[in-house]
CSV table of C-alpha atoms in Angstrom, one decimal:
chain,number,residue,atom,x,y,z
X,1,MET,CA,-12.2,-5.4,18.6
X,2,THR,CA,-9.6,-3.0,19.9
X,3,ALA,CA,-9.9,0.4,18.3
X,4,ALA,CA,-6.9,1.9,16.5
X,5,VAL,CA,-4.6,4.0,18.8
X,6,PRO,CA,-3.5,7.0,16.7
X,7,ALA,CA,-0.1,8.6,17.3
X,8,ARG,CA,1.5,11.6,15.7
X,9,ALA,CA,5.3,11.9,15.4
X,10,PRO,CA,7.2,15.0,14.2
X,11,ARG,CA,8.3,14.6,10.7
X,12,PRO,CA,12.0,13.5,10.6
X,13,PRO,CA,14.5,15.3,8.5
X,14,ARG,CA,14.4,14.1,4.9
X,15,SER,CA,18.0,12.8,5.2
X,16,ALA,CA,17.2,10.8,8.3
X,17,ALA,CA,17.0,7.0,7.9
X,18,PRO,CA,14.0,5.3,9.6
X,19,THR,CA,14.8,3.1,12.5
X,20,LEU,CA,13.2,0.4,14.6
X,21,ARG,CA,12.9,2.6,17.7
X,22,PHE,CA,9.1,3.0,17.6
X,23,GLU,CA,8.6,-0.7,16.7
X,24,ARG,CA,10.8,-1.8,19.6
X,25,GLN,CA,8.8,0.4,22.0
X,26,ILE,CA,5.7,-1.6,21.0
X,27,LEU,CA,7.6,-4.9,21.3
X,28,ARG,CA,8.8,-4.1,24.8
X,29,ASP,CA,5.2,-3.6,25.9
X,30,GLY,CA,4.7,-7.4,25.6
X,31,VAL,CA,4.0,-7.7,21.9
X,32,PRO,CA,5.8,-10.9,20.7
X,33,ALA,CA,5.4,-10.1,16.9
X,34,LEU,CA,4.5,-6.8,15.4
X,35,ALA,CA,3.2,-6.5,11.8
X,36,CYS,CA,4.0,-3.2,10.0
X,37,ALA,CA,2.0,-2.3,6.9
X,38,ASP,CA,1.8,0.3,4.1
X,39,GLU,CA,-0.3,0.6,1.0
X,40,VAL,CA,0.4,1.6,-2.6
X,41,GLY,CA,-1.9,2.3,-5.5
X,42,ARG,CA,-4.8,4.0,-3.7
X,43,GLY,CA,-4.9,6.8,-6.2
X,44,SER,CA,-4.1,4.9,-9.3
X,45,LEU,CA,-6.6,4.9,-12.2
X,46,SER,CA,-5.8,1.2,-13.1
X,47,GLY,CA,-4.4,-1.9,-11.5
X,48,PRO,CA,-4.7,-3.2,-8.0
X,49,VAL,CA,-4.4,-1.5,-4.7
X,50,THR,CA,-1.7,-3.3,-2.7
X,51,VAL,CA,-0.7,-3.6,0.9
X,52,GLY,CA,2.7,-4.9,2.1
X,53,VAL,CA,3.2,-6.3,5.6
X,54,VAL,CA,6.5,-6.9,7.4
X,55,VAL,CA,6.7,-8.7,10.8
X,56,VAL,CA,9.4,-7.8,13.3
X,57,THR,CA,10.1,-9.4,16.7
X,58,ALA,CA,12.5,-8.6,19.5
X,59,ALA,CA,15.2,-10.6,17.7
X,60,THR,CA,14.9,-8.5,14.5
X,61,ARG,CA,18.2,-6.8,13.6
X,62,PRO,CA,18.4,-3.3,12.2
X,63,ALA,CA,16.9,-2.9,8.7
X,64,PRO,CA,19.1,-3.3,5.6
X,65,GLN,CA,21.0,-0.2,4.8
X,66,GLY,CA,19.2,2.1,2.4
X,67,VAL,CA,15.6,1.3,3.5
X,68,ARG,CA,13.4,4.4,3.1
X,69,ASP,CA,9.8,5.1,2.2
X,70,SER,CA,9.4,3.7,-1.2
X,71,LYS,CA,8.5,7.0,-2.8
X,72,LEU,CA,11.9,8.4,-1.8
X,73,LEU,CA,13.8,5.6,-3.7
X,74,THR,CA,14.6,5.0,-7.3
X,75,PRO,CA,13.1,1.9,-9.0
X,76,ASP,CA,16.6,0.3,-9.1
X,77,ALA,CA,17.0,0.9,-5.3
X,78,ARG,CA,13.7,-0.6,-4.5
X,79,THR,CA,14.4,-3.7,-6.7
X,80,ARG,CA,17.8,-4.1,-4.9
X,81,LEU,CA,16.3,-3.8,-1.4
X,82,ALA,CA,13.3,-6.0,-1.8
X,83,PRO,CA,15.1,-9.4,-1.5
X,84,GLN,CA,17.2,-8.0,1.3
X,85,ILE,CA,14.0,-7.1,3.2
X,86,GLN,CA,12.4,-10.5,2.5
X,87,ARG,CA,15.5,-12.2,4.1
X,88,TRP,CA,15.6,-9.7,7.0
X,89,ALA,CA,12.0,-9.7,8.1
X,90,ALA,CA,10.7,-12.3,10.5
X,91,CYS,CA,8.1,-12.9,7.8
X,92,TRP,CA,6.4,-10.8,5.2
X,93,SER,CA,3.5,-10.8,2.8
X,94,VAL,CA,1.8,-8.7,0.1
X,95,GLY,CA,-1.9,-8.6,-0.7
X,96,HIS,CA,-3.9,-7.1,-3.5
X,97,ALA,CA,-7.4,-6.1,-4.3
X,98,GLU,CA,-8.3,-5.9,-8.0
X,99,PRO,CA,-10.0,-3.1,-9.9
X,100,ALA,CA,-13.3,-5.0,-10.1
X,101,GLU,CA,-13.2,-5.3,-6.3
X,102,ILE,CA,-12.5,-1.6,-5.9
X,103,ASP,CA,-15.5,-0.9,-8.2
X,104,ALA,CA,-17.7,-3.3,-6.3
X,105,TYR,CA,-16.8,-2.3,-2.7
X,106,GLY,CA,-15.1,1.1,-2.8
X,107,ILE,CA,-11.4,2.0,-2.2
X,108,ILE,CA,-11.4,1.7,1.6
X,109,ALA,CA,-13.0,-1.7,1.6
X,110,ALA,CA,-10.6,-2.8,-1.1
X,111,LEU,CA,-7.7,-1.6,1.0
X,112,ARG,CA,-9.1,-3.6,3.8
X,113,LEU,CA,-9.4,-6.7,1.6
X,114,ALA,CA,-5.8,-6.3,0.4
X,115,ALA,CA,-4.5,-5.9,3.9
X,116,HIS,CA,-6.5,-9.0,5.1
X,117,ARG,CA,-5.0,-11.0,2.2
X,118,ALA,CA,-1.5,-9.9,3.2
X,119,LEU,CA,-2.2,-10.8,6.9
X,120,ALA,CA,-3.5,-14.2,5.9
X,121,GLY,CA,-0.2,-14.9,4.1
X,122,LEU,CA,2.0,-14.4,7.2
X,123,SER,CA,3.7,-17.4,8.7
X,124,ILE,CA,3.9,-15.7,12.1
X,125,PRO,CA,0.6,-14.4,13.5
X,126,PRO,CA,1.2,-10.8,14.7
X,127,ALA,CA,-0.2,-9.6,18.0
X,128,THR,CA,-0.4,-6.0,16.9
X,129,LEU,CA,-0.5,-4.2,13.5
X,130,LEU,CA,1.1,-0.8,12.9
X,131,LEU,CA,-0.3,1.3,10.0
X,132,ASP,CA,1.1,4.4,8.4
X,133,GLY,CA,-1.2,7.3,8.6
X,134,ASN,CA,-4.1,8.2,11.0
X,135,HIS,CA,-6.8,5.9,9.6
X,136,ASP,CA,-7.4,2.3,10.5
X,137,TYR,CA,-8.6,0.8,7.2
X,138,VAL,CA,-7.9,-2.8,8.3
X,139,THR,CA,-10.4,-3.3,11.2
X,140,SER,CA,-13.8,-4.3,9.7
X,141,PRO,CA,-16.7,-2.1,10.5
X,142,ALA,CA,-19.9,-3.8,11.8
X,143,GLN,CA,-21.8,-3.2,8.6
X,144,ASP,CA,-18.9,-4.6,6.4
X,145,THR,CA,-20.3,-8.1,6.7
X,146,LEU,CA,-23.4,-7.0,4.8
X,147,LEU,CA,-22.0,-4.6,2.3
X,148,GLY,CA,-18.3,-5.5,1.9
X,149,PRO,CA,-16.4,-8.4,0.4
X,150,PRO,CA,-16.5,-11.9,1.7
X,151,PRO,CA,-14.3,-12.2,4.9
X,152,VAL,CA,-10.8,-13.4,4.5
X,153,LEU,CA,-9.9,-13.5,8.3
X,154,ASP,CA,-12.1,-14.2,11.3
X,155,SER,CA,-10.3,-11.4,13.1
X,156,VAL,CA,-7.4,-9.0,12.8
X,157,PRO,CA,-4.9,-7.9,15.5
X,158,PRO,CA,-5.3,-4.7,17.4
X,159,VAL,CA,-4.3,-1.8,15.2
X,160,ARG,CA,-2.1,1.2,16.0
X,161,THR,CA,-1.7,4.1,13.6
X,162,LEU,CA,1.3,6.5,13.3
X,163,VAL,CA,1.4,9.6,11.0
X,164,LYS,CA,4.5,9.5,8.8
X,165,ALA,CA,5.3,6.0,10.0
X,166,ASP,CA,6.8,5.3,6.5
X,167,LEU,CA,9.4,8.1,7.2
X,168,ARG,CA,10.0,7.2,10.8
X,169,CYS,CA,9.7,3.4,11.1
X,170,ALA,CA,12.0,1.1,9.3
X,171,ALA,CA,9.6,-1.8,9.2
X,172,VAL,CA,6.8,0.3,7.7
X,173,ALA,CA,9.2,1.7,5.1
X,174,ALA,CA,10.3,-1.9,4.3
X,175,ALA,CA,6.7,-2.9,3.9
X,176,SER,CA,6.2,0.1,1.5
X,177,ILE,CA,9.1,-1.2,-0.7
X,178,LEU,CA,7.7,-4.7,-0.9
X,179,ALA,CA,4.2,-3.4,-1.8
X,180,LYS,CA,5.6,-1.0,-4.4
X,181,THR,CA,8.0,-3.4,-6.1
X,182,GLU,CA,5.3,-6.1,-6.4
X,183,ARG,CA,2.6,-3.7,-7.7
X,184,ASP,CA,5.1,-2.1,-10.2
X,185,ALA,CA,5.9,-5.6,-11.5
X,186,ILE,CA,2.2,-6.3,-12.1
X,187,MET,CA,1.7,-3.0,-13.9
X,188,THR,CA,4.8,-3.7,-16.1
X,189,ARG,CA,3.4,-7.1,-17.1
X,190,LEU,CA,0.0,-5.5,-17.9
X,191,HIS,CA,1.8,-2.9,-20.0
X,192,ASP,CA,2.7,-5.7,-22.5
X,193,ASP,CA,-1.0,-6.3,-23.3
X,194,HIS,CA,-1.9,-2.6,-23.3
X,195,PRO,CA,1.2,-0.6,-24.2
X,196,GLU,CA,-0.8,2.5,-25.3
X,197,TYR,CA,-1.5,3.5,-21.7
X,198,GLY,CA,2.2,3.7,-20.7
X,199,TRP,CA,1.8,1.6,-17.5
X,200,ALA,CA,5.5,0.5,-17.6
X,201,GLU,CA,6.3,4.1,-16.7
X,202,ASN,CA,3.3,5.6,-15.0
X,203,LYS,CA,2.2,2.4,-13.2
X,204,GLY,CA,-1.5,3.3,-13.7
X,205,TYR,CA,-1.4,6.8,-12.3
X,206,SER,CA,-2.8,9.8,-14.1
X,207,ALA,CA,0.3,10.7,-16.3
X,208,PRO,CA,-0.5,12.7,-19.5
X,209,GLU,CA,0.1,9.6,-21.7
X,210,HIS,CA,-2.3,7.5,-19.7
X,211,LEU,CA,-5.0,10.2,-19.7
X,212,ALA,CA,-4.6,10.7,-23.4
X,213,ALA,CA,-5.0,7.0,-24.1
X,214,LEU,CA,-8.1,6.8,-22.0
X,215,ARG,CA,-9.7,9.7,-23.9
X,216,ARG,CA,-8.7,8.0,-27.2
X,217,LEU,CA,-9.3,4.3,-26.5
X,218,GLY,CA,-11.5,4.2,-23.3
X,219,PRO,CA,-10.8,2.0,-20.3
X,220,THR,CA,-9.5,-1.6,-20.2
X,221,PRO,CA,-10.7,-4.3,-17.8
X,222,HIS,CA,-7.8,-3.2,-15.6
X,223,HIS,CA,-9.2,0.3,-15.0
X,224,ARG,CA,-11.3,1.4,-12.1
X,225,THR,CA,-14.5,2.2,-14.1
X,226,SER,CA,-16.4,3.3,-11.0
X,227,TRP,CA,-14.1,6.4,-11.1
X,228,ARG,CA,-14.7,9.4,-13.3
X,229,LEU,CA,-12.1,8.4,-16.0
X,230,PRO,CA,-11.5,10.2,-19.2
X,231,GLY,CA,-13.2,8.3,-22.0
X,232,LEU,CA,-16.3,7.3,-19.9
X,233,SER,CA,-19.6,8.9,-20.4
X,234,GLY,CA,-21.5,10.3,-17.3
X,235,ALA,CA,-23.7,7.2,-17.3
X,236,GLU,CA,-20.7,4.8,-17.3
X,237,ALA,CA,-18.6,6.7,-14.8
X,238,GLY,CA,-19.0,6.3,-11.1
X,239,PRO,CA,-20.7,9.0,-9.0
X,240,ALA,CA,-17.7,10.0,-6.9
X,241,ALA,CA,-14.3,9.1,-8.1
X,242,PRO,CA,-11.2,10.0,-6.0
X,243,ALA,CA,-9.0,12.8,-7.2
X,244,ALA,CA,-6.3,11.8,-9.7
X,245,VAL,CA,-2.9,11.1,-8.3
X,246,LEU,CA,0.5,11.6,-10.0
X,247,PRO,CA,2.9,8.6,-10.3
X,248,ASP,CA,4.8,7.8,-7.2
X,249,GLU,CA,8.1,8.8,-8.9
X,250,THR,CA,6.6,12.3,-9.4
X,251,LEU,CA,5.5,12.4,-5.8
X,252,ALA,CA,9.0,11.5,-4.8
X,253,LEU,CA,10.4,14.5,-6.6
X,254,ASP,CA,7.8,16.7,-4.8
X,255,VAL,CA,8.9,15.3,-1.4
X,256,ALA,CA,12.6,15.6,-2.2
X,257,GLY,CA,12.2,19.0,-3.7
C-alpha cells in the first residue's frame, strides 16, 4: 500500500475561490481519475461521521460558481450548490459511520469506514485519493483487520494529503459541501424524534441547548456514548472522549471573523 504523501500549501486569502489547479497537477501526472474527499461530524456529540467524495478527470470543467469550504457557506448556499456539484462531478458519493460504530471502533476507524463506504459507491474507480489535512485516515493499518470494522473494500487507492485543501482545492471543497448537506439532512430528520436536543440547529454539536438537554434527559441512541457526555456517569462514559466542538456555523463565523 502506498503511503500518504503529505503536502502543505500556504493558506489562500479568505476571499479567494478554490480552483482545480492542484487537482489538475495530479491528473497531469498520469492519474486518469482523482477522488477528492472531506469529512464532517468528527467532533459532533451525536449523529454519524460523514465523508464526501468527488471524482474529477482531465475533462472536468471548472467548479460551479460559489463553491467554497462548506464551513464558509450558509445552509441555503450549500443546499443550492449540492445538486450543481452532483451534476458537475465525474461521479460522487457520500458515506457514513453511525454512532454505535464510533463507539465500537473509535473515531478514526469510523472515519475510515465512512470513507470506504463512500469510495465503494463511486461509479468511476479513482487512481488516487486526495484528502484535506495532514493525516491519512483512509488507508487501513495492518492491525485494523483484527480490531477494526469488517472490511468494505479490498484495497484503497494511494492517498495524498494537503493541508487546507478545502480552502485551496475546488473538488475537495465540493466534497465538503456534499458531506455537510447530507449529514445536516440526517440530523434534521432525527430532530423530529428528539426535538429537545435542538439538532435541527446545532446538528449534534455541543451547543448550549444540546448540552442542557443531555444533562436533563441523558443520551439517545444517536449519541456517541463512549464519549464523556453530560448526563452520563463515570461508569457509563467512555475513558477518553474527544473535546467538544462547536457547530459548523459557529466555526464559520470564527473563520470569517
